[in-house]
mmCIF file of C-alpha atoms in Angstrom:
data_model
loop_
_atom_site.group_PDB
_atom_site.id
_atom_site.type_symbol
_atom_site.label_atom_id
_atom_site.label_comp_id
_atom_site.label_asym_id
_atom_site.label_seq_id
_atom_site.Cartn_x
_atom_site.Cartn_y
_atom_site.Cartn_z
ATOM 1 C CA MET A 1 31.049 158.479 -248.588
ATOM 2 C CA ALA A 2 28.329 161.386 -248.247
ATOM 3 C CA GLY A 3 27.055 161.469 -252.248
ATOM 4 C CA LEU A 4 25.807 157.768 -251.098
ATOM 5 C CA LEU A 5 23.526 157.794 -248.651
ATOM 6 C CA ALA A 6 20.744 159.502 -249.701
ATOM 7 C CA PRO A 7 18.936 162.800 -248.496
ATOM 8 C CA ARG A 8 16.951 162.857 -245.583
ATOM 9 C CA PRO A 9 13.519 164.503 -247.348
ATOM 10 C CA PRO A 10 11.912 167.537 -246.256
ATOM 11 C CA ALA A 11 10.258 167.738 -243.147
ATOM 12 C CA MET A 12 5.856 167.364 -244.004
ATOM 13 C CA THR A 13 2.980 167.564 -241.267
ATOM 14 C CA LEU A 14 0.871 165.198 -240.841
ATOM 15 C CA GLU A 15 -1.603 167.258 -242.689
ATOM 16 C CA GLN A 16 0.237 167.830 -244.874
ATOM 17 C CA ILE A 17 0.343 163.573 -245.836
ATOM 18 C CA PHE A 18 -3.186 163.730 -245.078
ATOM 19 C CA GLU A 19 -4.081 166.142 -247.209
ATOM 20 C CA GLU A 20 -2.255 165.214 -250.320
ATOM 21 C CA ASN A 21 -2.870 161.364 -249.484
ATOM 22 C CA ALA A 22 -5.962 160.735 -248.557
ATOM 23 C CA ALA A 23 -7.667 160.006 -251.245
ATOM 24 C CA TYR A 24 -4.712 157.301 -252.386
ATOM 25 C CA VAL A 25 -4.797 155.931 -249.150
ATOM 26 C CA TRP A 26 -9.488 155.277 -249.318
ATOM 27 C CA ARG A 27 -8.929 153.968 -252.776
ATOM 28 C CA VAL A 28 -5.783 151.903 -251.713
ATOM 29 C CA LEU A 29 -7.928 150.777 -248.529
ATOM 30 C CA ARG A 30 -11.008 150.169 -251.248
ATOM 31 C CA ARG A 31 -9.240 147.969 -253.515
ATOM 32 C CA LEU A 32 -7.038 145.400 -251.489
ATOM 33 C CA GLY A 33 -10.954 144.550 -249.462
ATOM 34 C CA VAL A 34 -11.210 146.797 -247.006
ATOM 35 C CA GLY A 35 -14.718 146.690 -247.384
ATOM 36 C CA GLU A 36 -16.740 150.646 -247.460
ATOM 37 C CA ALA A 37 -18.758 150.324 -244.370
ATOM 38 C CA ASP A 38 -14.917 149.786 -242.384
ATOM 39 C CA VAL A 39 -13.051 151.706 -245.379
ATOM 40 C CA GLU A 40 -13.191 156.083 -242.797
ATOM 41 C CA ASP A 41 -11.969 154.145 -239.385
ATOM 42 C CA VAL A 42 -8.967 151.989 -241.131
ATOM 43 C CA CYS A 43 -7.692 155.217 -242.767
ATOM 44 C CA GLN A 44 -7.728 156.902 -239.810
ATOM 45 C CA GLU A 45 -6.212 153.625 -238.149
ATOM 46 C CA VAL A 46 -3.739 154.637 -240.781
ATOM 47 C CA PHE A 47 -2.638 158.098 -240.411
ATOM 48 C CA LEU A 48 -2.389 156.846 -236.622
ATOM 49 C CA THR A 49 -0.008 154.843 -237.934
ATOM 50 C CA VAL A 50 1.324 157.224 -240.116
ATOM 51 C CA HIS A 51 1.731 159.959 -236.924
ATOM 52 C CA ARG A 52 3.626 157.226 -234.995
ATOM 53 C CA LYS A 53 6.058 155.988 -236.623
ATOM 54 C CA LEU A 54 6.515 159.989 -238.961
ATOM 55 C CA GLY A 55 10.076 160.066 -237.174
ATOM 56 C CA THR A 56 11.307 156.889 -238.275
ATOM 57 C CA PHE A 57 10.577 157.397 -241.848
ATOM 58 C CA ASP A 58 13.959 158.270 -243.915
ATOM 59 C CA GLY A 59 12.920 158.694 -247.395
ATOM 60 C CA SER A 60 14.666 155.216 -248.867
ATOM 61 C CA SER A 61 11.401 154.903 -250.285
ATOM 62 C CA ALA A 62 8.662 157.344 -252.397
ATOM 63 C CA LEU A 63 5.908 158.542 -249.343
ATOM 64 C CA ARG A 64 3.115 156.552 -251.386
ATOM 65 C CA THR A 65 5.346 153.432 -251.106
ATOM 66 C CA TRP A 66 5.392 153.937 -247.385
ATOM 67 C CA LEU A 67 1.978 154.804 -246.853
ATOM 68 C CA TYR A 68 0.835 151.370 -248.834
ATOM 69 C CA SER A 69 2.824 149.617 -247.045
ATOM 70 C CA ILE A 70 0.826 150.268 -243.997
ATOM 71 C CA CYS A 71 -1.671 150.642 -245.775
ATOM 72 C CA LEU A 72 -1.224 146.706 -247.484
ATOM 73 C CA ARG A 73 -0.863 145.203 -243.775
ATOM 74 C CA LEU A 74 -3.540 147.930 -242.174
ATOM 75 C CA ALA A 75 -6.009 145.881 -244.894
ATOM 76 C CA SER A 76 -4.827 142.540 -244.682
ATOM 77 C CA GLU A 77 -5.826 142.761 -240.311
ATOM 78 C CA TYR A 78 -8.975 143.929 -241.295
ATOM 79 C CA ARG A 79 -9.765 140.663 -243.874
ATOM 80 C CA ARG A 80 -8.490 138.881 -240.668
ATOM 81 C CA ARG A 81 -10.910 140.201 -238.412
ATOM 82 C CA PRO A 82 -14.713 139.081 -237.125
ATOM 83 C CA HIS A 83 -16.253 141.175 -239.642
ATOM 84 C CA ARG A 84 -19.374 143.294 -237.808
ATOM 85 C CA ARG A 85 -22.495 144.632 -238.616
ATOM 86 C CA ARG A 86 -22.294 148.428 -237.143
ATOM 87 C CA GLU A 87 -25.041 150.512 -237.423
ATOM 88 C CA GLU A 88 -24.850 153.560 -236.806
ATOM 89 C CA VAL A 89 -28.858 155.082 -235.013
ATOM 90 C CA ALA A 90 -30.466 157.786 -236.591
ATOM 91 C CA GLU A 91 -33.301 161.144 -234.753
ATOM 92 C CA ALA A 92 -35.237 160.507 -237.208
ATOM 93 C CA VAL A 93 -35.380 158.606 -240.230
ATOM 94 C CA PRO A 94 -33.685 160.056 -243.277
ATOM 95 C CA GLU A 95 -35.749 161.701 -247.029
ATOM 96 C CA GLN A 96 -35.878 159.074 -249.846
ATOM 97 C CA THR A 97 -35.366 161.636 -252.419
ATOM 98 C CA MET A 98 -32.442 159.454 -254.791
ATOM 99 C CA ALA A 99 -32.067 160.644 -258.234
ATOM 100 C CA ALA A 100 -32.873 157.535 -260.857
ATOM 101 C CA PRO A 101 -29.499 155.967 -261.794
ATOM 102 C CA GLN A 102 -27.608 156.121 -265.010
ATOM 103 C CA ASP A 103 -27.016 153.751 -267.027
ATOM 104 C CA GLU A 104 -23.236 154.890 -267.468
ATOM 105 C CA THR A 105 -22.962 154.990 -263.297
ATOM 106 C CA LEU A 106 -24.787 151.444 -263.172
ATOM 107 C CA ASP A 107 -22.362 150.432 -265.260
ATOM 108 C CA ARG A 108 -19.192 151.732 -263.736
ATOM 109 C CA ARG A 109 -20.829 150.677 -260.181
ATOM 110 C CA ARG A 110 -20.880 146.922 -261.618
ATOM 111 C CA ALA A 111 -17.596 146.763 -263.369
ATOM 112 C CA LEU A 112 -15.761 147.512 -259.876
ATOM 113 C CA ASP A 113 -17.983 145.161 -258.180
ATOM 114 C CA ARG A 114 -16.773 142.425 -260.152
ATOM 115 C CA LEU A 115 -13.327 144.486 -260.014
ATOM 116 C CA ASP A 116 -13.773 144.022 -256.510
ATOM 117 C CA ALA A 117 -15.104 139.911 -256.840
ATOM 118 C CA ALA A 118 -12.082 139.488 -258.679
ATOM 119 C CA LEU A 119 -9.418 141.224 -256.350
ATOM 120 C CA ASP A 120 -11.237 139.442 -254.023
ATOM 121 C CA GLN A 121 -10.057 135.552 -255.331
ATOM 122 C CA LEU A 122 -6.326 136.755 -255.348
ATOM 123 C CA ASP A 123 -4.064 136.207 -252.437
ATOM 124 C CA ASP A 124 -3.090 139.448 -250.261
ATOM 125 C CA ASP A 125 0.551 138.910 -252.602
ATOM 126 C CA LYS A 126 -0.997 139.377 -255.977
ATOM 127 C CA ARG A 127 -3.478 141.688 -254.647
ATOM 128 C CA ALA A 128 -0.954 144.044 -253.480
ATOM 129 C CA VAL A 129 1.096 143.591 -256.793
ATOM 130 C CA PHE A 130 -1.892 144.108 -258.518
ATOM 131 C CA VAL A 131 -3.245 147.500 -256.913
ATOM 132 C CA LEU A 132 0.045 148.908 -256.574
ATOM 133 C CA HIS A 133 1.097 148.299 -260.472
ATOM 134 C CA GLU A 134 -2.858 148.195 -262.427
ATOM 135 C CA ILE A 135 -4.741 151.058 -260.318
ATOM 136 C CA GLU A 136 -2.255 153.189 -258.192
ATOM 137 C CA GLN A 137 0.343 153.387 -261.594
ATOM 138 C CA VAL A 138 3.297 152.513 -258.785
ATOM 139 C CA PRO A 139 6.518 151.880 -260.941
ATOM 140 C CA MET A 140 7.491 148.935 -259.927
ATOM 141 C CA ALA A 141 10.634 148.954 -258.316
ATOM 142 C CA GLU A 142 8.893 150.453 -255.120
ATOM 143 C CA ILE A 143 6.032 147.917 -255.499
ATOM 144 C CA ALA A 144 9.392 145.084 -254.625
ATOM 145 C CA LYS A 145 10.261 147.301 -251.526
ATOM 146 C CA ALA A 146 6.714 147.487 -250.194
ATOM 147 C CA ALA A 147 6.037 144.039 -250.750
ATOM 148 C CA GLY A 148 9.929 142.692 -249.293
ATOM 149 C CA CYS A 149 10.454 140.366 -252.197
ATOM 150 C CA PRO A 150 12.906 140.407 -256.008
ATOM 151 C CA LEU A 151 11.477 142.319 -259.002
ATOM 152 C CA GLN A 152 10.960 139.449 -260.664
ATOM 153 C CA THR A 153 8.744 137.925 -257.206
ATOM 154 C CA ALA A 154 6.340 140.985 -257.953
ATOM 155 C CA TYR A 155 6.782 140.752 -262.001
ATOM 156 C CA SER A 156 5.306 136.871 -261.380
ATOM 157 C CA ARG A 157 3.065 137.677 -258.987
ATOM 158 C CA LEU A 158 1.818 140.569 -261.354
ATOM 159 C CA ARG A 159 1.267 137.949 -264.499
ATOM 160 C CA ALA A 160 -0.142 135.871 -261.842
ATOM 161 C CA ALA A 161 -2.980 138.407 -260.351
ATOM 162 C CA ARG A 162 -3.374 139.585 -264.478
ATOM 163 C CA ALA A 163 -4.181 135.889 -265.597
ATOM 164 C CA GLN A 164 -6.282 135.424 -262.203
ATOM 165 C CA ILE A 165 -8.294 138.705 -263.070
ATOM 166 C CA GLU A 166 -9.272 137.995 -266.884
ATOM 167 C CA ALA A 167 -9.830 134.418 -265.496
ATOM 168 C CA ALA A 168 -12.443 136.293 -263.401
ATOM 169 C CA MET A 169 -14.004 138.248 -266.186
ATOM 170 C CA ARG A 170 -14.258 135.794 -268.645
ATOM 171 C CA ARG A 171 -16.144 133.805 -266.373
ATOM 172 C CA HIS A 172 -18.495 136.798 -265.470
ATOM 173 C CA GLU A 173 -19.409 137.647 -269.541
ATOM 174 C CA LEU A 174 -20.077 134.212 -269.845
ATOM 175 C CA ALA A 175 -22.567 133.666 -267.201
ATOM 176 C CA ALA A 176 -24.124 137.423 -267.284
ATOM 177 C CA PRO A 177 -26.025 136.201 -270.958
ATOM 178 C CA ARG A 178 -26.728 134.071 -269.487
ATOM 179 C CA ALA A 179 -28.797 135.345 -266.812
ATOM 180 C CA GLY A 180 -30.174 137.468 -268.551
ATOM 181 C CA ALA A 181 -31.434 134.879 -270.762
ATOM 182 C CA ALA A 182 -33.430 132.612 -267.805
ATOM 183 C CA ARG A 183 -35.109 136.675 -266.775
ATOM 184 C CA VAL A 184 -36.256 136.471 -270.288
ATOM 185 C CA THR A 185 -37.303 133.005 -270.180
ATOM 186 C CA GLU A 186 -39.190 133.090 -266.337
ATOM 187 C CA GLY A 187 -41.440 135.919 -268.066
ATOM 188 C CA SER A 188 -42.686 134.822 -271.005
ATOM 189 C CA SER A 189 -44.217 131.630 -269.282
ATOM 190 C CA VAL A 190 -46.732 133.802 -268.534
#
Protein backbone atom coordinates (compact mmCIF):
# COMPACT_ATOMS: atom_id res chain seq x y z
CA MET A 1 0.00 0.00 0.00
CA ALA A 2 2.81 2.39 0.83
CA GLY A 3 4.25 1.81 -2.65
CA LEU A 4 1.07 3.22 -4.23
CA LEU A 5 1.38 6.62 -2.62
CA ALA A 6 3.27 9.28 -4.53
CA PRO A 7 6.49 10.23 -2.78
CA ARG A 8 6.50 13.70 -1.29
CA PRO A 9 8.75 15.95 -3.38
CA PRO A 10 11.99 17.12 -1.81
CA ALA A 11 11.47 20.33 0.11
CA MET A 12 12.31 23.37 -1.99
CA THR A 13 12.53 26.88 -0.78
CA LEU A 14 10.68 29.71 -2.43
CA GLU A 15 14.05 31.17 -3.39
CA GLN A 16 15.05 27.95 -5.20
CA ILE A 17 11.71 27.77 -6.98
CA PHE A 18 12.03 31.40 -8.04
CA GLU A 19 15.61 31.04 -9.28
CA GLU A 20 14.80 27.93 -11.32
CA ASN A 21 11.43 29.02 -12.68
CA ALA A 22 11.19 32.82 -12.90
CA ALA A 23 12.05 32.91 -16.61
CA TYR A 24 9.55 30.11 -17.28
CA VAL A 25 6.78 31.94 -15.40
CA TRP A 26 7.61 35.18 -17.22
CA ARG A 27 7.39 33.47 -20.66
CA VAL A 28 4.18 31.67 -19.80
CA LEU A 29 2.50 34.85 -18.56
CA ARG A 30 3.47 36.75 -21.75
CA ARG A 31 2.11 33.96 -23.96
CA LEU A 32 -1.08 33.80 -21.90
CA GLY A 33 -1.81 37.42 -22.75
CA VAL A 34 -0.35 39.42 -19.89
CA GLY A 35 0.80 42.76 -21.26
CA GLU A 36 4.50 43.50 -21.33
CA ALA A 37 4.05 46.45 -18.99
CA ASP A 38 2.21 44.28 -16.43
CA VAL A 39 4.08 40.97 -16.62
CA GLU A 40 6.40 41.89 -13.74
CA ASP A 41 3.45 42.55 -11.42
CA VAL A 42 1.59 39.38 -12.40
CA CYS A 43 4.82 37.37 -12.07
CA GLN A 44 5.14 38.71 -8.54
CA GLU A 45 1.53 37.65 -7.85
CA VAL A 46 2.42 34.13 -9.04
CA PHE A 47 5.30 33.84 -6.59
CA LEU A 48 3.23 35.34 -3.77
CA THR A 49 0.68 32.60 -4.44
CA VAL A 50 3.48 30.01 -4.49
CA HIS A 51 4.69 31.35 -1.13
CA ARG A 52 1.20 31.07 0.37
CA LYS A 53 0.44 27.62 -1.05
CA LEU A 54 3.85 25.94 -1.07
CA GLY A 55 2.90 23.85 1.96
CA THR A 56 -0.05 22.40 0.05
CA PHE A 57 1.99 21.27 -2.97
CA ASP A 58 2.03 17.49 -2.66
CA GLY A 59 4.08 16.56 -5.71
CA SER A 60 1.22 14.75 -7.46
CA SER A 61 2.16 16.79 -10.53
CA ALA A 62 5.40 18.31 -11.74
CA LEU A 63 6.34 21.63 -10.12
CA ARG A 64 6.12 23.42 -13.47
CA THR A 65 2.63 22.03 -14.04
CA TRP A 66 1.58 23.42 -10.66
CA LEU A 67 3.21 26.77 -11.48
CA TYR A 68 1.48 26.78 -14.86
CA SER A 69 -1.92 26.29 -13.26
CA ILE A 70 -1.22 29.31 -11.02
CA CYS A 71 -0.09 31.33 -14.07
CA LEU A 72 -3.18 30.26 -15.98
CA ARG A 73 -5.54 31.46 -13.24
CA LEU A 74 -3.73 34.77 -12.67
CA ALA A 75 -3.38 35.50 -16.41
CA SER A 76 -7.09 34.83 -16.85
CA GLU A 77 -7.87 37.24 -13.99
CA TYR A 78 -5.49 39.79 -15.53
CA ARG A 79 -7.23 39.64 -18.92
CA ARG A 80 -10.58 40.29 -17.24
CA ARG A 81 -9.33 43.39 -15.39
CA PRO A 82 -9.92 46.83 -16.82
CA HIS A 83 -6.57 47.94 -18.16
CA ARG A 84 -5.09 51.23 -17.16
CA ARG A 85 -1.97 52.73 -18.56
CA ARG A 86 0.63 53.21 -15.91
CA GLU A 87 3.15 55.95 -16.26
CA GLU A 88 6.43 55.96 -14.45
CA VAL A 89 7.73 59.39 -13.53
CA ALA A 90 11.42 59.85 -14.20
CA GLU A 91 13.58 62.55 -12.73
CA ALA A 92 15.31 63.21 -16.04
CA VAL A 93 14.55 62.45 -19.64
CA PRO A 94 16.56 59.39 -20.65
CA GLU A 95 19.04 59.71 -23.47
CA GLN A 96 17.70 58.40 -26.74
CA THR A 97 20.49 56.13 -27.88
CA MET A 98 19.51 53.04 -29.76
CA ALA A 99 21.43 50.82 -32.05
CA ALA A 100 19.85 50.37 -35.46
CA PRO A 101 17.57 47.33 -35.36
CA GLN A 102 18.95 44.37 -37.22
CA ASP A 103 16.77 42.56 -39.73
CA GLU A 104 16.79 39.29 -37.78
CA THR A 105 15.76 41.00 -34.55
CA LEU A 106 13.02 42.91 -36.32
CA ASP A 107 11.74 39.79 -38.11
CA ARG A 108 11.76 37.85 -34.83
CA ARG A 109 9.88 40.64 -33.03
CA ARG A 110 7.29 40.78 -35.81
CA ALA A 111 6.86 37.01 -35.72
CA LEU A 112 6.36 37.11 -31.95
CA ASP A 113 3.85 39.94 -32.36
CA ARG A 114 1.94 37.86 -34.94
CA LEU A 115 2.01 34.87 -32.59
CA ASP A 116 0.76 37.00 -29.68
CA ALA A 117 -2.05 38.37 -31.88
CA ALA A 118 -3.00 34.85 -32.95
CA LEU A 119 -2.90 33.64 -29.33
CA ASP A 120 -5.19 36.53 -28.34
CA GLN A 121 -7.84 35.10 -30.70
CA LEU A 122 -7.92 31.74 -28.87
CA ASP A 123 -10.23 31.08 -25.95
CA ASP A 124 -8.56 30.44 -22.59
CA ASP A 125 -8.78 26.63 -22.76
CA LYS A 126 -7.23 26.33 -26.23
CA ARG A 127 -4.62 28.96 -25.46
CA ALA A 128 -3.51 27.17 -22.29
CA VAL A 129 -3.06 23.83 -24.05
CA PHE A 130 -1.30 25.40 -27.05
CA VAL A 131 1.15 27.44 -24.95
CA LEU A 132 2.01 24.52 -22.68
CA HIS A 133 2.49 21.98 -25.45
CA GLU A 134 3.87 23.95 -28.38
CA ILE A 135 5.90 26.62 -26.58
CA GLU A 136 6.82 25.11 -23.21
CA GLN A 137 7.01 21.48 -24.44
CA VAL A 138 5.00 20.07 -21.52
CA PRO A 139 3.72 16.49 -22.03
CA MET A 140 0.00 16.24 -22.81
CA ALA A 141 -0.74 14.11 -19.72
CA GLU A 142 0.52 16.93 -17.48
CA ILE A 143 -1.38 19.52 -19.52
CA ALA A 144 -4.65 17.61 -19.11
CA LYS A 145 -4.04 17.40 -15.37
CA ALA A 146 -3.22 21.14 -15.10
CA ALA A 147 -6.27 22.06 -17.21
CA GLY A 148 -8.51 19.69 -15.27
CA CYS A 149 -9.79 17.90 -18.36
CA PRO A 150 -9.57 14.42 -19.91
CA LEU A 151 -6.50 13.72 -22.05
CA GLN A 152 -8.55 13.44 -25.27
CA THR A 153 -10.15 16.83 -24.56
CA ALA A 154 -6.69 18.35 -24.21
CA TYR A 155 -5.69 16.84 -27.56
CA SER A 156 -8.89 18.16 -29.13
CA ARG A 157 -8.17 21.66 -27.79
CA LEU A 158 -4.61 21.49 -29.13
CA ARG A 159 -5.82 20.43 -32.59
CA ALA A 160 -8.38 23.27 -32.68
CA ALA A 161 -5.82 25.80 -31.40
CA ARG A 162 -3.30 24.74 -34.05
CA ALA A 163 -5.91 25.18 -36.77
CA GLN A 164 -6.81 28.67 -35.52
CA ILE A 165 -3.15 29.73 -35.20
CA GLU A 166 -2.34 28.42 -38.68
CA ALA A 167 -5.37 30.23 -40.14
CA ALA A 168 -4.36 33.48 -38.44
CA MET A 169 -0.80 33.17 -39.74
CA ARG A 170 -2.05 32.46 -43.28
CA ARG A 171 -4.32 35.52 -43.12
CA HIS A 172 -1.36 37.63 -42.08
CA GLU A 173 0.82 36.25 -44.89
CA LEU A 174 -1.91 37.02 -47.42
CA ALA A 175 -2.42 40.53 -46.04
CA ALA A 176 1.30 41.38 -45.85
CA PRO A 177 2.00 41.53 -49.61
CA ARG A 178 -1.09 43.67 -50.22
CA ALA A 179 -0.03 46.14 -47.53
CA GLY A 180 3.45 46.31 -49.06
CA ALA A 181 2.00 46.76 -52.55
CA ALA A 182 -0.22 49.58 -51.30
CA ARG A 183 2.82 51.40 -49.93
CA VAL A 184 4.68 51.02 -53.22
CA THR A 185 1.65 52.23 -55.17
CA GLU A 186 1.25 55.25 -52.88
CA GLY A 187 4.92 56.14 -53.22
CA SER A 188 5.00 55.69 -57.00
CA SER A 189 2.01 57.93 -57.70
CA VAL A 190 4.07 61.04 -56.90
